[in-house]
Coordinates of C-alpha atoms in Angstrom, one line a residue:
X1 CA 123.7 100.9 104.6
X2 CA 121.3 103.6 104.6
X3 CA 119.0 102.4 107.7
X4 CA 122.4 101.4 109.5
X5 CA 123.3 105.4 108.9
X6 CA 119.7 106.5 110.3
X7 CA 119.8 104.0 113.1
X8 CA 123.1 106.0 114.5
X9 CA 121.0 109.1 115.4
X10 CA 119.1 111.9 113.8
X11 CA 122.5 113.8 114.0
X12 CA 124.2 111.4 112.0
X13 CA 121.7 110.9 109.9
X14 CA 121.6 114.7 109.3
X15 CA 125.3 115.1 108.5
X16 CA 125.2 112.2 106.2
X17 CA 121.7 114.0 104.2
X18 CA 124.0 117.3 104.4
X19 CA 126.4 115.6 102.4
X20 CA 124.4 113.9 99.9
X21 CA 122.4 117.6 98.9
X22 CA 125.6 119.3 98.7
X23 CA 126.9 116.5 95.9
X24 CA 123.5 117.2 94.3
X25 CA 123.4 121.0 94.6
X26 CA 127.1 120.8 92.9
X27 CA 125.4 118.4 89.9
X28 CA 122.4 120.7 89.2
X29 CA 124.5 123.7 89.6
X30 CA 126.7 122.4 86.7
X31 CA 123.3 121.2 84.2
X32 CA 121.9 124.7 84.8
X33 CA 125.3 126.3 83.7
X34 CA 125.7 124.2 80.9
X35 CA 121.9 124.7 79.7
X36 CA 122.6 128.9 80.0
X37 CA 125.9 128.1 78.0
X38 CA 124.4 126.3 75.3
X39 CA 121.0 128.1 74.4
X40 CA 119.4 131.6 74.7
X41 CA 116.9 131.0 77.2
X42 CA 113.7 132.4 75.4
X43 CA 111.5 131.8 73.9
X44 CA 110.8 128.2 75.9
X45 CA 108.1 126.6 73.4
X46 CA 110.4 125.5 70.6
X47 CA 113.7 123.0 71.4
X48 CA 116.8 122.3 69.7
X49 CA 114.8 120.2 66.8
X50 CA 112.5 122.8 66.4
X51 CA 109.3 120.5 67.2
X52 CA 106.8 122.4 69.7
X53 CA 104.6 120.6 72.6
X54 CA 101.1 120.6 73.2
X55 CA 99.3 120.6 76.5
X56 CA 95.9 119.8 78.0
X57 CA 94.5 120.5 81.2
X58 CA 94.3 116.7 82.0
X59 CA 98.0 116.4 81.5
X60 CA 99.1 119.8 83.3
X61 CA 97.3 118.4 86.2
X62 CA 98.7 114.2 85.9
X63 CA 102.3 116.2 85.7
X64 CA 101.6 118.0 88.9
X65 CA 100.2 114.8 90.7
X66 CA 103.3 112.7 90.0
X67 CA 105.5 116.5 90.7
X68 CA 104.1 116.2 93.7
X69 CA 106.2 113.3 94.5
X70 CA 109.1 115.1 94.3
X71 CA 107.7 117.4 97.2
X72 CA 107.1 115.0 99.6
X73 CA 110.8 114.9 101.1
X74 CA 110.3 118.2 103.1
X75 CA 107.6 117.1 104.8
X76 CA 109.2 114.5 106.5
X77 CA 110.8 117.7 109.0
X78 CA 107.7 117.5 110.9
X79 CA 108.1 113.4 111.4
X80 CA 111.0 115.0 113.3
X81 CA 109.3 116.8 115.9
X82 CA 110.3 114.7 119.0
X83 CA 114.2 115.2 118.2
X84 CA 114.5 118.6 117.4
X85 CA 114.4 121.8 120.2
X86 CA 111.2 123.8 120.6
X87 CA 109.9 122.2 117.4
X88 CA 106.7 124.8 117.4
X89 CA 109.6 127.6 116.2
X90 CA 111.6 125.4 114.2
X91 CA 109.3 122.9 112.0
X92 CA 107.4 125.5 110.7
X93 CA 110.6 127.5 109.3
X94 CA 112.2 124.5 108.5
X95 CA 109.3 123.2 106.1
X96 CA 108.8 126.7 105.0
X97 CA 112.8 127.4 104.3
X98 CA 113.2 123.7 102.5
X99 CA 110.0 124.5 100.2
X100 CA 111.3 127.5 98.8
X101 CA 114.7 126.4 97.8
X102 CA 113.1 123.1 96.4
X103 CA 110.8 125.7 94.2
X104 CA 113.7 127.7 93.0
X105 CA 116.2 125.1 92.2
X106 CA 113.3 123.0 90.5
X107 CA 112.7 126.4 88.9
X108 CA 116.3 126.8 87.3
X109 CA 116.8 123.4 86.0
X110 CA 113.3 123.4 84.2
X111 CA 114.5 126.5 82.3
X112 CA 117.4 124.9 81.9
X113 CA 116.0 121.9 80.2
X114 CA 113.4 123.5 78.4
X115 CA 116.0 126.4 77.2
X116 CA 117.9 123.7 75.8
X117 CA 116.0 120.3 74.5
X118 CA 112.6 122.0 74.3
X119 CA 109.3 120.8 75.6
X120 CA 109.2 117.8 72.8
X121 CA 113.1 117.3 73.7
X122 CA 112.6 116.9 77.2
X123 CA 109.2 114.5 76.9
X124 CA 111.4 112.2 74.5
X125 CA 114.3 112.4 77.1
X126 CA 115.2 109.7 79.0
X127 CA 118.3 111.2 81.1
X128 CA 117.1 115.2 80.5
X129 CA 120.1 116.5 82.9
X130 CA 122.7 114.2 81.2
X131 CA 121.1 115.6 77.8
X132 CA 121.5 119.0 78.7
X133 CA 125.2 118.8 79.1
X134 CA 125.9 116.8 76.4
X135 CA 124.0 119.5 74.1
X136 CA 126.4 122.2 75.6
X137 CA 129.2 119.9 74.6
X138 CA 130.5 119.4 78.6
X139 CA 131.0 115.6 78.3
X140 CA 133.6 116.4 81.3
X141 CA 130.1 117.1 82.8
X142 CA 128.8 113.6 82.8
X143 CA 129.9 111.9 85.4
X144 CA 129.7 114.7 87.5
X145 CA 125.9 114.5 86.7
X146 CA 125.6 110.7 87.4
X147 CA 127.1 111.0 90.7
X148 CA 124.5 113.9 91.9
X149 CA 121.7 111.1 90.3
X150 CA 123.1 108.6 92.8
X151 CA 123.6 111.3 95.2
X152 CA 120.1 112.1 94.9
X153 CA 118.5 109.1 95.6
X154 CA 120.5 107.7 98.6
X155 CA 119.2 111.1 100.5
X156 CA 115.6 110.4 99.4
X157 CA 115.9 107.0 100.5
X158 CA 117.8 108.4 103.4
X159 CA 114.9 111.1 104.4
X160 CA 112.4 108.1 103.8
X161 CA 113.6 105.7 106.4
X162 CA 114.3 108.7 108.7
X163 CA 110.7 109.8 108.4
X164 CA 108.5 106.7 107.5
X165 CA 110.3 105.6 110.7
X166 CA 109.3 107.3 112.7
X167 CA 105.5 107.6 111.7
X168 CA 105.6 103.6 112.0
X169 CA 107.0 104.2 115.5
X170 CA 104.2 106.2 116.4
X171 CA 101.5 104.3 114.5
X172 CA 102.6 101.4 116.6
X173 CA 102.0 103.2 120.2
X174 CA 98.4 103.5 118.9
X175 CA 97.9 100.2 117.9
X176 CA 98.0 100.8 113.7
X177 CA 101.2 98.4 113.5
X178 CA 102.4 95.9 115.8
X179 CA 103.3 97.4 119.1
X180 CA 107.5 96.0 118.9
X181 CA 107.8 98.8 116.2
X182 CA 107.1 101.5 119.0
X183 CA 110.0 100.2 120.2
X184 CA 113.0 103.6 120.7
X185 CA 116.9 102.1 120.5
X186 CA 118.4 103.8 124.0
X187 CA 121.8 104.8 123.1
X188 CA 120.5 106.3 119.7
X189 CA 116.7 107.5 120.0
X190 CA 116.0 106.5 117.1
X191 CA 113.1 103.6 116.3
X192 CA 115.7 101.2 114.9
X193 CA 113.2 98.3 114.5
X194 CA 111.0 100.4 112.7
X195 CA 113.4 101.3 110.5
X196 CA 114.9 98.0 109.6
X197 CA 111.2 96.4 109.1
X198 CA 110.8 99.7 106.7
X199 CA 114.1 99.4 105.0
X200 CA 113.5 95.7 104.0
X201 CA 110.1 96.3 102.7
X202 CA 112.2 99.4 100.2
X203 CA 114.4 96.6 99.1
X204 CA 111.1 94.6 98.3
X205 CA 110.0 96.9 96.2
X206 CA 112.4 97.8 94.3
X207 CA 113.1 94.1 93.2
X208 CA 109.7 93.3 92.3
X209 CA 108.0 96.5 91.5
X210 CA 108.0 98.7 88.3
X211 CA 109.4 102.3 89.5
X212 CA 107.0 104.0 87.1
X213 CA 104.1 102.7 88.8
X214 CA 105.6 102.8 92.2
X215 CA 106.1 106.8 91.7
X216 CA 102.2 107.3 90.9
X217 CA 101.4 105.0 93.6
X218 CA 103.1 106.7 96.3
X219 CA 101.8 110.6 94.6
X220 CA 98.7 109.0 95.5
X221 CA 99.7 108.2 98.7
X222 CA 101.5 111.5 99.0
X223 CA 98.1 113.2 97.7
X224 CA 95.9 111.5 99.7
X225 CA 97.8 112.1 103.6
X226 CA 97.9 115.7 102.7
X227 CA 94.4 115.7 101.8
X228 CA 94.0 114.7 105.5
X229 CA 96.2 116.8 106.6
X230 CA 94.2 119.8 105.4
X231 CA 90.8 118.8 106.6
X232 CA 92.6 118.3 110.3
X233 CA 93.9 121.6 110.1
X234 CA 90.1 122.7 109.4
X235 CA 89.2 121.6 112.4
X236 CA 91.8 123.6 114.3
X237 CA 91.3 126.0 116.8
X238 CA 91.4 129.9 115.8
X239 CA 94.4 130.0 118.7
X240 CA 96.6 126.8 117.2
X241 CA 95.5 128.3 113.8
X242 CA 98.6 129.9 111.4
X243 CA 97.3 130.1 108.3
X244 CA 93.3 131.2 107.3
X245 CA 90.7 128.0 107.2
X246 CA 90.3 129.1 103.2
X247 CA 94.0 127.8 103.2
X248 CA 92.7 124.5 104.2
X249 CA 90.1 124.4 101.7
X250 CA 92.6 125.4 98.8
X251 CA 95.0 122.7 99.9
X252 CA 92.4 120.3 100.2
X253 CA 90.4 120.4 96.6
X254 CA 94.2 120.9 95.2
X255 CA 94.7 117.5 97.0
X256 CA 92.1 115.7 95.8
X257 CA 91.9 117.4 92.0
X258 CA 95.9 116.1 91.7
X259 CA 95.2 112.8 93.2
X260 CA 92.3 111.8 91.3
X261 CA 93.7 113.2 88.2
X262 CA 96.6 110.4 88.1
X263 CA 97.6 107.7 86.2
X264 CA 94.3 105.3 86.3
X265 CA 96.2 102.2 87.7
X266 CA 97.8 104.1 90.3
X267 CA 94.6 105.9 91.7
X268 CA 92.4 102.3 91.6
X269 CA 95.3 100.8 93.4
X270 CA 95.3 103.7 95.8
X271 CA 92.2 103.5 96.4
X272 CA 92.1 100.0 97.2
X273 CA 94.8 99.9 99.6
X274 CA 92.9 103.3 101.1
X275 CA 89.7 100.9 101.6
X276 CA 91.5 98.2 103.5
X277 CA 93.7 100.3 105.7
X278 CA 90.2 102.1 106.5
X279 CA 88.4 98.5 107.2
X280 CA 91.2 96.7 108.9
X281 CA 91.4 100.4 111.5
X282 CA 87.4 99.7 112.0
X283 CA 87.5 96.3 112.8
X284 CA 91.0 96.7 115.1
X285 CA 88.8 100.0 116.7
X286 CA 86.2 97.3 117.2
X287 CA 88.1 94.6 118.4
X288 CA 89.9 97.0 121.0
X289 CA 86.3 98.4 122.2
X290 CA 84.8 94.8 122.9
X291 CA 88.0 93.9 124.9
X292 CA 87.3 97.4 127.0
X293 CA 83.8 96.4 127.4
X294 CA 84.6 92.5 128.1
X295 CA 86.9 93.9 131.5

């Protein structure tokens, strides 16, 4: 249903993703209203059972690594750039705009939470938001909870086949995927066969893989092309430059200190599909510069 949305357009595609954040806007809206009804906000180290939680470095940083999953949806504005006007103005605002409301509504429901179940509350937790209400005694609240959940992962599944699309689409042009990906629908200008290869392959994965592991697997992922992203952005010239090269350097040790700092099965396997991505683009850079040489 999803890719047959994105494959009607980007407009559609936005008005649909409109929809879906509103219904989860509404749903966090009414957790953080029930959490301020039923606790007094401070302190935030102690929860309703009156345990208290410790920390460690190593699992501040594993928390932020798999956090970082959560962060990866806005990013996706700049897969967008060929569909959008003068994308130079309105990427940049658009990424900027979408990170700090992500940051503040994350922000309100993890005071909300913690107000209300504690840190040790919340760690037990297995439905936090649906806990939250229930503790201020809005079971009306429930359902309206459960449908932002659903809400919620229909758009990121939404945002993923809109993005991952089209970085297939333009992996394929150079050569990284099969060239029929690269292929642009004419009535829709949208990569539709990009999108339907990448929406089976979702469907894959969630019948066959654990969505635990999956999350750390793609923070890795998630880690790992920002880490790139960073060191090209080094190599930028002072005029293209927006932001200091110390930026850069910041985003790029923060990269690799999160990514390295995750779950152990998640970075090996990261790591592994990192090496043969990185042999099979040698030998296909290989392959292409003996056919040059051979005409």
């Amino acid at each position: 249903m999803l890719v047959l949305v994105a494959n009607r357009g980007i407009t559609r595609t936005a008005t649909v993703a409109a929809a879906l954040l509103g219904l989860v806007l509404v749903g966090l809206a009414v957790v953080v209203s029930a959490g301020a009804s039923a606790s007094s906000w401070p302190p935030l180290t102690t929860g309703t059972t009156g345990t208290t939680g410790t920390t460690s470095v190593r699992g501040v940083l594993e928390s932020a690594g798999l956090l970082f999953f959560a962060f990866a949806g806005y990013a996706r504005v700049a897969t967008l750039g060929e569909e959008v006007r003068d994308p130079a103005r309105t990427i940049p605002r658009a990424v900027t705009t979408a990170w700090a409301i992500a940051v503040a509504v994350y922000a309100l429901v993890a005071l909300a939470v913690l107000a209300t179940l504690g840190a040790q509350g919340a760690a037990d937790s297995t439905a936090p938001l649906a806990d939250v209400v229930a503790a201020a005694g809005w079971d009306w609240a429930r359902p309206v909870v459960g449908l932002a959940a659903a809400a919620a992962s229909l758009g990121a599944l939404l945002a993923l086949v809109a993005g991952l699309g089209r970085t297939a689409m333009a992996m394929a042009r150079e050569g990284d995927l099969p060239r029929p990906l690269a292929a642009v629908d004419e009535r829709h200008g949208v990569p539709a066969r990009a999108q339907l290869v990448l929406g089976a392959l979702v469907v894959a994965l969630v019948l066959v893989a654990d969505v635990r592991a999956a999350i750390g697997f793609s923070s890795f992922g998630v880690l790992t092309y920002y880490l790139v992203a960073n060191l090209a952005a080094w190599r930028q010239p002072s005029h293209e430059r927006r932001w200091p090269r110390g930026v850069q350097v910041l985003g790029a040790v923060g990269c690799a200190t999160l990514a390295l700092t995750l779950p152990g099965t998640a970075v090996v396997g990261g790591l592994v599909v990192l090496a043969v991505g990185v042999v099979g683009r040698a030998v296909a850079l290989r392959r292409a510069r003996q056919t040059e040489h051979a005409g």
